[in-house]
Amino acid sequence: MLFNSFEYAIFLPLVFIIYWKVCKTTQHQNLLIFLVSYLFYGMWDWRFLFLLTATTLFDFSMALFIQKETNEKKRKQMVIISVVINLISLGYFKYFNFFIDSFLDMAHSMGFNPSIHTLKIILPVGISFYTFHSLSYIFDVYRRDYIASRNIVNFLSFVSFFPLLVAGPIERAAHLLPQIEKERKFSYRLSVIGLRLILWGLFKKMVIADNAAIYVDSIFNDYAESSGSTLILGVIYFAIQIYGDFSGYSDIALGSAYLFGFEVLRNFNFPYFSRDIAEFWRRWHISLSSWFRDYLYIPLGGSKGGLTMAIRNTMIIFLVSGFWHGANWTYIFWGALNALYFLPLLIFGKNRQNLEIVAKGKLLPGIRDIFAMLTTFGLTCFAWIFFRSPTLDFAFNYINGMLNWSTFTMPLSREFIPLMAIFILLEWIGRERLDVLCFKNVWIRRASYVLVAFSVLVLTPKVESVFIYFQF
Amino acid sequence: MKLLLKKVLLFSAIVIVLNIWFSDLLFQKYRNWEKLGVYFDPMRMQEFNALESNKVNTIILGSSHAYRSYNPFLMDSLVPGIKTFNLGSSGQTYRTSFALLEYALAKQASIKTVILDVYFLSLFEKEQLNNGLHNYLHLDGFEHKFRFYKDAFTFREQMLVLLFPSYVYRGNFNYWLNNCLGRKQEKLPKGEYFGYGFVSSYDHSTPKTYTQKDVFTGYIFKPELIHEPNLIYLNKLVNLCSQKGIRLVFCATPLPIGSINKMKDLNEIKKYYSEMKSTYKAEFLDYSFSNELNFTDTIHFYDNNHLNRIGADLFTQEVLVKKVLSNK
């Protein structure tokens, strides 16, 4: 069931009404969340419910053992077992064929011809997200940030909470589980914010990302025949597509969670208005970046061991982040490239210079900010080429095609530019708010709801595409 | 919570009313089809609606393969007593074919033969809305229209057609916008409407047509991916014909060799067709992969998929006239 589907448009209000009107206790509400989340997930492929249940029950039990154990060495061993088991499951479904293929390529290049067959493995939707979701719980219990839950229904609801199950945001146990355990009261304010986020998320996905996808697909599929300027436009469109797609998804997820009284982590904070790469990564896929920071970068020593250690750890988290996205060298290269962008800032101690949103309280940015934003956007776009390409060769050929005299010609596929410009303008106006549609003037706000809803109806392309991050 | 629900309902009502009003503007494309001259559906349905009762005894159903390959004029002129109408429409699924047959029977109780084009890609087609709309928009009479609406569309599609017509007709937004901006609306017709539902063109494909990547490149037929409702409605169609004593003939039109060569495996399709023949115990003339008629890609085909006028006439004469209609 997709967030932008007719089924979800029936499912969400139905669950919302049952949740607030029929369920009289918190325990009933949690049971309902667990049941509808499993229904939501089972509609993709019910067979993977067993995997989800097994992962959840295993981590639930391990957390109780870790909690009970007082011997630090044994506690650590249990965490390692839990991490290994979770990563084996993730590795098998997501990376098995990648390792086999890479090994075969290497063997062939060395003159060997081993006969190993890859398997037909179906990737369970959302496995990267719920595995990290569940792992955060193990880490939080181990670090004594959170007391292991003894209520299996609460924990099942936490891992399978349907707004976050398929593509995040990746929640922390210490943040979400206490909300699941405590009594929740209907909040008008939270529900209105939730509905606004859902509406804006639908616009970003169905109007912006899906329209951009048409041009991106055609340019990338036909890159050898396109001019340099068209290829550049294709990458810019992809930057907008992936942002609209993933942040649109996250907004709908956030909005849906708000409707049930949960304040979950924000995943995007206007990343393309960043003035350097460090700021970009504080604003893009925030839940994953902070997950890696808290559970990988800091345990590895962070920057406590001096600059060399900070550089090493930064490289590690960017490479792992790239690999997390998928079993392909293009993602690893994308991660490495971002690490290379980041390192100069780290070395010169400039990685925390832009913490506030650009031009705060002002209508327009200064020349320096504009230049910094364009440079950051350019670097990000360059890295997106690798993310979008099926192979590294493809990416290099694409870049090659961008750099020639045809770069100075008028690009094709310009039809999307006006819509993109309106979108960027709206995001700019709303950059200091959680939800873009929260205009101060009540009539502007109401008109914006109708206009956005109307745009979703009329401007959605005939060919709809699935959310990009479902494949991760 | 009551306040929230009230506001959401009010907002939804405003959006629904506005979108119904706006859909009227989007709909003008259909009203202007004569000016544009490229829309075969209204021409076909208007002609069919205007026919006297019990005039037609043979109809053709199916996707673009149907309306481009079966020449009703030729059939009528070569076989005495035959009166044919081609009700093929773009992307027609078996569900649409079934609903259309019901409509055709309500209008023409004299139908005695149905030729159903069974293009294998139709089996996988999930999209029902647009191919249903090609016909629904131009049907006659509320009762018939309602029946088609009920049978041809899924619940989701019924709701969309009823409540969100702007979404349903959103493909016409560009037309509306260009009209407002005073831009010229030009679209080259993909053939000519000859009448009785028959569309064709004397243009032919070129060798380059078959070097490009298309739907046939590396195609593998996977029966497990067949959209189940298509089979359910194929069954209903077969049953309806049998109840009414109508002769049903399955027919698959030829594909260009250039496209066939691009496909990875034909055995699975052939196997499926042969199973289809025995399951439905139907007459089945499968010409999709055999070149019995000695067709040449660049002479008899309009593009990588469809016959042109020369091909359609030859196919109609050699197959429909000689093997179907003269062989009752």
mmCIF file with all atom_site columns, N, CA and C in Angstrom, chain B residues 26-57:
data_model
loop_
_atom_site.group_PDB
_atom_site.id
_atom_site.type_symbol
_atom_site.label_atom_id
_atom_site.label_alt_id
_atom_site.label_comp_id
_atom_site.label_asym_id
_atom_site.label_entity_id
_atom_site.label_seq_id
_atom_site.pdbx_PDB_ins_code
_atom_site.Cartn_x
_atom_site.Cartn_y
_atom_site.Cartn_z
_atom_site.occupancy
_atom_site.B_iso_or_equiv
_atom_site.pdbx_formal_charge
_atom_site.auth_seq_id
_atom_site.auth_comp_id
_atom_site.auth_asym_id
_atom_site.auth_atom_id
_atom_site.pdbx_PDB_model_num
ATOM 1  N N  . LEU B 1 26 ? -11.449 20.891 -18.631 1.00 0.00 ? 26 LEU B N  1
ATOM 2  C CA . LEU B 1 26 ? -10.516 19.896 -19.172 1.00 0.00 ? 26 LEU B CA 1
ATOM 3  C C  . LEU B 1 26 ? -11.194 19.047 -20.251 1.00 0.00 ? 26 LEU B C  1
ATOM 4  N N  . PHE B 1 27 ? -12.504 18.954 -20.106 1.00 0.00 ? 27 PHE B N  1
ATOM 5  C CA . PHE B 1 27 ? -13.260 18.078 -20.989 1.00 0.00 ? 27 PHE B CA 1
ATOM 6  C C  . PHE B 1 27 ? -13.435 18.667 -22.387 1.00 0.00 ? 27 PHE B C  1
ATOM 7  N N  . GLN B 1 28 ? -13.151 19.978 -22.513 1.00 0.00 ? 28 GLN B N  1
ATOM 8  C CA . GLN B 1 28 ? -13.407 20.613 -23.811 1.00 0.00 ? 28 GLN B CA 1
ATOM 9  C C  . GLN B 1 28 ? -12.582 19.978 -24.929 1.00 0.00 ? 28 GLN B C  1
ATOM 10 N N  . LYS B 1 29 ? -11.499 19.323 -24.548 1.00 0.00 ? 29 LYS B N  1
ATOM 11 C CA . LYS B 1 29 ? -10.692 18.635 -25.562 1.00 0.00 ? 29 LYS B CA 1
ATOM 12 C C  . LYS B 1 29 ? -11.549 17.596 -26.297 1.00 0.00 ? 29 LYS B C  1
ATOM 13 N N  . TYR B 1 30 ? -12.375 16.900 -25.478 1.00 0.00 ? 30 TYR B N  1
ATOM 14 C CA . TYR B 1 30 ? -13.222 15.887 -26.093 1.00 0.00 ? 30 TYR B CA 1
ATOM 15 C C  . TYR B 1 30 ? -14.302 16.523 -26.967 1.00 0.00 ? 30 TYR B C  1
ATOM 16 N N  . ARG B 1 31 ? -14.738 17.722 -26.527 1.00 0.00 ? 31 ARG B N  1
ATOM 17 C CA . ARG B 1 31 ? -15.773 18.385 -27.324 1.00 0.00 ? 31 ARG B CA 1
ATOM 18 C C  . ARG B 1 31 ? -15.191 18.938 -28.623 1.00 0.00 ? 31 ARG B C  1
ATOM 19 N N  . ASN B 1 32 ? -13.880 19.214 -28.588 1.00 0.00 ? 32 ASN B N  1
ATOM 20 C CA . ASN B 1 32 ? -13.228 19.797 -29.765 1.00 0.00 ? 32 ASN B CA 1
ATOM 21 C C  . ASN B 1 32 ? -12.567 18.743 -30.647 1.00 0.00 ? 32 ASN B C  1
ATOM 22 N N  . TRP B 1 33 ? -12.904 17.491 -30.439 1.00 0.00 ? 33 TRP B N  1
ATOM 23 C CA . TRP B 1 33 ? -12.178 16.443 -31.148 1.00 0.00 ? 33 TRP B CA 1
ATOM 24 C C  . TRP B 1 33 ? -12.294 16.571 -32.657 1.00 0.00 ? 33 TRP B C  1
ATOM 25 N N  . GLU B 1 34 ? -13.412 17.108 -33.121 1.00 0.00 ? 34 GLU B N  1
ATOM 26 C CA . GLU B 1 34 ? -13.582 17.221 -34.574 1.00 0.00 ? 34 GLU B CA 1
ATOM 27 C C  . GLU B 1 34 ? -12.556 18.176 -35.160 1.00 0.00 ? 34 GLU B C  1
ATOM 28 N N  . LYS B 1 35 ? -12.308 19.272 -34.400 1.00 0.00 ? 35 LYS B N  1
ATOM 29 C CA . LYS B 1 35 ? -11.326 20.257 -34.849 1.00 0.00 ? 35 LYS B CA 1
ATOM 30 C C  . LYS B 1 35 ? -9.930  19.627 -34.875 1.00 0.00 ? 35 LYS B C  1
ATOM 31 N N  . LEU B 1 36 ? -9.674  18.823 -33.875 1.00 0.00 ? 36 LEU B N  1
ATOM 32 C CA . LEU B 1 36 ? -8.342  18.209 -33.784 1.00 0.00 ? 36 LEU B CA 1
ATOM 33 C C  . LEU B 1 36 ? -8.217  17.046 -34.764 1.00 0.00 ? 36 LEU B C  1
ATOM 34 N N  . GLY B 1 37 ? -9.321  16.384 -34.987 1.00 0.00 ? 37 GLY B N  1
ATOM 35 C CA . GLY B 1 37 ? -9.358  15.339 -36.005 1.00 0.00 ? 37 GLY B CA 1
ATOM 36 C C  . GLY B 1 37 ? -8.494  14.126 -35.751 1.00 0.00 ? 37 GLY B C  1
ATOM 37 N N  . VAL B 1 38 ? -8.107  13.891 -34.515 1.00 0.00 ? 38 VAL B N  1
ATOM 38 C CA . VAL B 1 38 ? -7.208  12.761 -34.271 1.00 0.00 ? 38 VAL B CA 1
ATOM 39 C C  . VAL B 1 38 ? -7.802  11.757 -33.300 1.00 0.00 ? 38 VAL B C  1
ATOM 40 N N  . TYR B 1 39 ? -9.016  12.017 -32.891 1.00 0.00 ? 39 TYR B N  1
ATOM 41 C CA . TYR B 1 39 ? -9.566  11.133 -31.865 1.00 0.00 ? 39 TYR B CA 1
ATOM 42 C C  . TYR B 1 39 ? -10.564 10.153 -32.459 1.00 0.00 ? 39 TYR B C  1
ATOM 43 N N  . PHE B 1 40 ? -10.122 8.907  -32.515 1.00 0.00 ? 40 PHE B N  1
ATOM 44 C CA . PHE B 1 40 ? -10.921 7.896  -33.178 1.00 0.00 ? 40 PHE B CA 1
ATOM 45 C C  . PHE B 1 40 ? -12.092 7.416  -32.323 1.00 0.00 ? 40 PHE B C  1
ATOM 46 N N  . ASP B 1 41 ? -11.896 7.487  -30.997 1.00 0.00 ? 41 ASP B N  1
ATOM 47 C CA . ASP B 1 41 ? -12.924 6.927  -30.111 1.00 0.00 ? 41 ASP B CA 1
ATOM 48 C C  . ASP B 1 41 ? -14.305 7.576  -30.296 1.00 0.00 ? 41 ASP B C  1
ATOM 49 N N  . PRO B 1 42 ? -14.378 8.930  -30.247 1.00 0.00 ? 42 PRO B N  1
ATOM 50 C CA . PRO B 1 42 ? -15.723 9.517  -30.412 1.00 0.00 ? 42 PRO B CA 1
ATOM 51 C C  . PRO B 1 42 ? -16.315 9.213  -31.782 1.00 0.00 ? 42 PRO B C  1
ATOM 52 N N  . MET B 1 43 ? -15.439 9.202  -32.807 1.00 0.00 ? 43 MET B N  1
ATOM 53 C CA . MET B 1 43 ? -15.950 8.909  -34.158 1.00 0.00 ? 43 MET B CA 1
ATOM 54 C C  . MET B 1 43 ? -16.542 7.510  -34.199 1.00 0.00 ? 43 MET B C  1
ATOM 55 N N  . ARG B 1 44 ? -15.807 6.575  -33.631 1.00 0.00 ? 44 ARG B N  1
ATOM 56 C CA . ARG B 1 44 ? -16.235 5.174  -33.646 1.00 0.00 ? 44 ARG B CA 1
ATOM 57 C C  . ARG B 1 44 ? -17.558 5.017  -32.904 1.00 0.00 ? 44 ARG B C  1
ATOM 58 N N  . MET B 1 45 ? -17.590 5.564  -31.672 1.00 0.00 ? 45 MET B N  1
ATOM 59 C CA . MET B 1 45 ? -18.781 5.341  -30.852 1.00 0.00 ? 45 MET B CA 1
ATOM 60 C C  . MET B 1 45 ? -19.997 6.087  -31.399 1.00 0.00 ? 45 MET B C  1
ATOM 61 N N  . GLN B 1 46 ? -19.764 7.283  -31.922 1.00 0.00 ? 46 GLN B N  1
ATOM 62 C CA . GLN B 1 46 ? -20.904 8.026  -32.481 1.00 0.00 ? 46 GLN B CA 1
ATOM 63 C C  . GLN B 1 46 ? -21.496 7.283  -33.672 1.00 0.00 ? 46 GLN B C  1
ATOM 64 N N  . GLU B 1 47 ? -20.615 6.726  -34.460 1.00 0.00 ? 47 GLU B N  1
ATOM 65 C CA . GLU B 1 47 ? -21.081 5.976  -35.623 1.00 0.00 ? 47 GLU B CA 1
ATOM 66 C C  . GLU B 1 47 ? -21.847 4.729  -35.170 1.00 0.00 ? 47 GLU B C  1
ATOM 67 N N  . PHE B 1 48 ? -21.325 4.083  -34.162 1.00 0.00 ? 48 PHE B N  1
ATOM 68 C CA . PHE B 1 48 ? -21.981 2.872  -33.655 1.00 0.00 ? 48 PHE B CA 1
ATOM 69 C C  . PHE B 1 48 ? -23.339 3.214  -33.040 1.00 0.00 ? 48 PHE B C  1
ATOM 70 N N  . ASN B 1 49 ? -23.359 4.307  -32.253 1.00 0.00 ? 49 ASN B N  1
ATOM 71 C CA . ASN B 1 49 ? -24.609 4.714  -31.599 1.00 0.00 ? 49 ASN B CA 1
ATOM 72 C C  . ASN B 1 49 ? -25.694 5.074  -32.622 1.00 0.00 ? 49 ASN B C  1
ATOM 73 N N  . ALA B 1 50 ? -25.255 5.600  -33.754 1.00 0.00 ? 50 ALA B N  1
ATOM 74 C CA . ALA B 1 50 ? -26.220 6.060  -34.751 1.00 0.00 ? 50 ALA B CA 1
ATOM 75 C C  . ALA B 1 50 ? -26.771 4.928  -35.631 1.00 0.00 ? 50 ALA B C  1
ATOM 76 N N  . LEU B 1 51 ? -26.176 3.742  -35.496 1.00 0.00 ? 51 LEU B N  1
ATOM 77 C CA . LEU B 1 51 ? -26.641 2.617  -36.326 1.00 0.00 ? 51 LEU B CA 1
ATOM 78 C C  . LEU B 1 51 ? -28.082 2.227  -35.979 1.00 0.00 ? 51 LEU B C  1
ATOM 79 N N  . GLU B 1 52 ? -28.795 1.799  -36.990 1.00 0.00 ? 52 GLU B N  1
ATOM 80 C CA . GLU B 1 52 ? -30.150 1.279  -36.726 1.00 0.00 ? 52 GLU B CA 1
ATOM 81 C C  . GLU B 1 52 ? -30.032 -0.013 -35.921 1.00 0.00 ? 52 GLU B C  1
ATOM 82 N N  . SER B 1 53 ? -31.067 -0.345 -35.177 1.00 0.00 ? 53 SER B N  1
ATOM 83 C CA . SER B 1 53 ? -31.039 -1.589 -34.387 1.00 0.00 ? 53 SER B CA 1
ATOM 84 C C  . SER B 1 53 ? -30.932 -2.794 -35.322 1.00 0.00 ? 53 SER B C  1
ATOM 85 N N  . ASN B 1 54 ? -30.301 -3.831 -34.795 1.00 0.00 ? 54 ASN B N  1
ATOM 86 C CA . ASN B 1 54 ? -30.175 -5.109 -35.504 1.00 0.00 ? 54 ASN B CA 1
ATOM 87 C C  . ASN B 1 54 ? -29.561 -4.981 -36.898 1.00 0.00 ? 54 ASN B C  1
ATOM 88 N N  . LYS B 1 55 ? -28.644 -4.083 -37.017 1.00 0.00 ? 55 LYS B N  1
ATOM 89 C CA . LYS B 1 55 ? -27.994 -3.868 -38.314 1.00 0.00 ? 55 LYS B CA 1
ATOM 90 C C  . LYS B 1 55 ? -26.696 -4.690 -38.404 1.00 0.00 ? 55 LYS B C  1
ATOM 91 N N  . VAL B 1 56 ? -26.046 -4.828 -37.244 1.00 0.00 ? 56 VAL B N  1
ATOM 92 C CA . VAL B 1 56 ? -24.724 -5.467 -37.228 1.00 0.00 ? 56 VAL B CA 1
ATOM 93 C C  . VAL B 1 56 ? -24.831 -6.908 -36.753 1.00 0.00 ? 56 VAL B C  1
ATOM 94 N N  . ASN B 1 57 ? -24.111 -7.813 -37.409 1.00 0.00 ? 57 ASN B N  1
ATOM 95 C CA . ASN B 1 57 ? -24.119 -9.185 -36.900 1.00 0.00 ? 57 ASN B CA 1
ATOM 96 C C  . ASN B 1 57 ? -22.725 -9.701 -36.528 1.00 0.00 ? 57 ASN B C  1
#
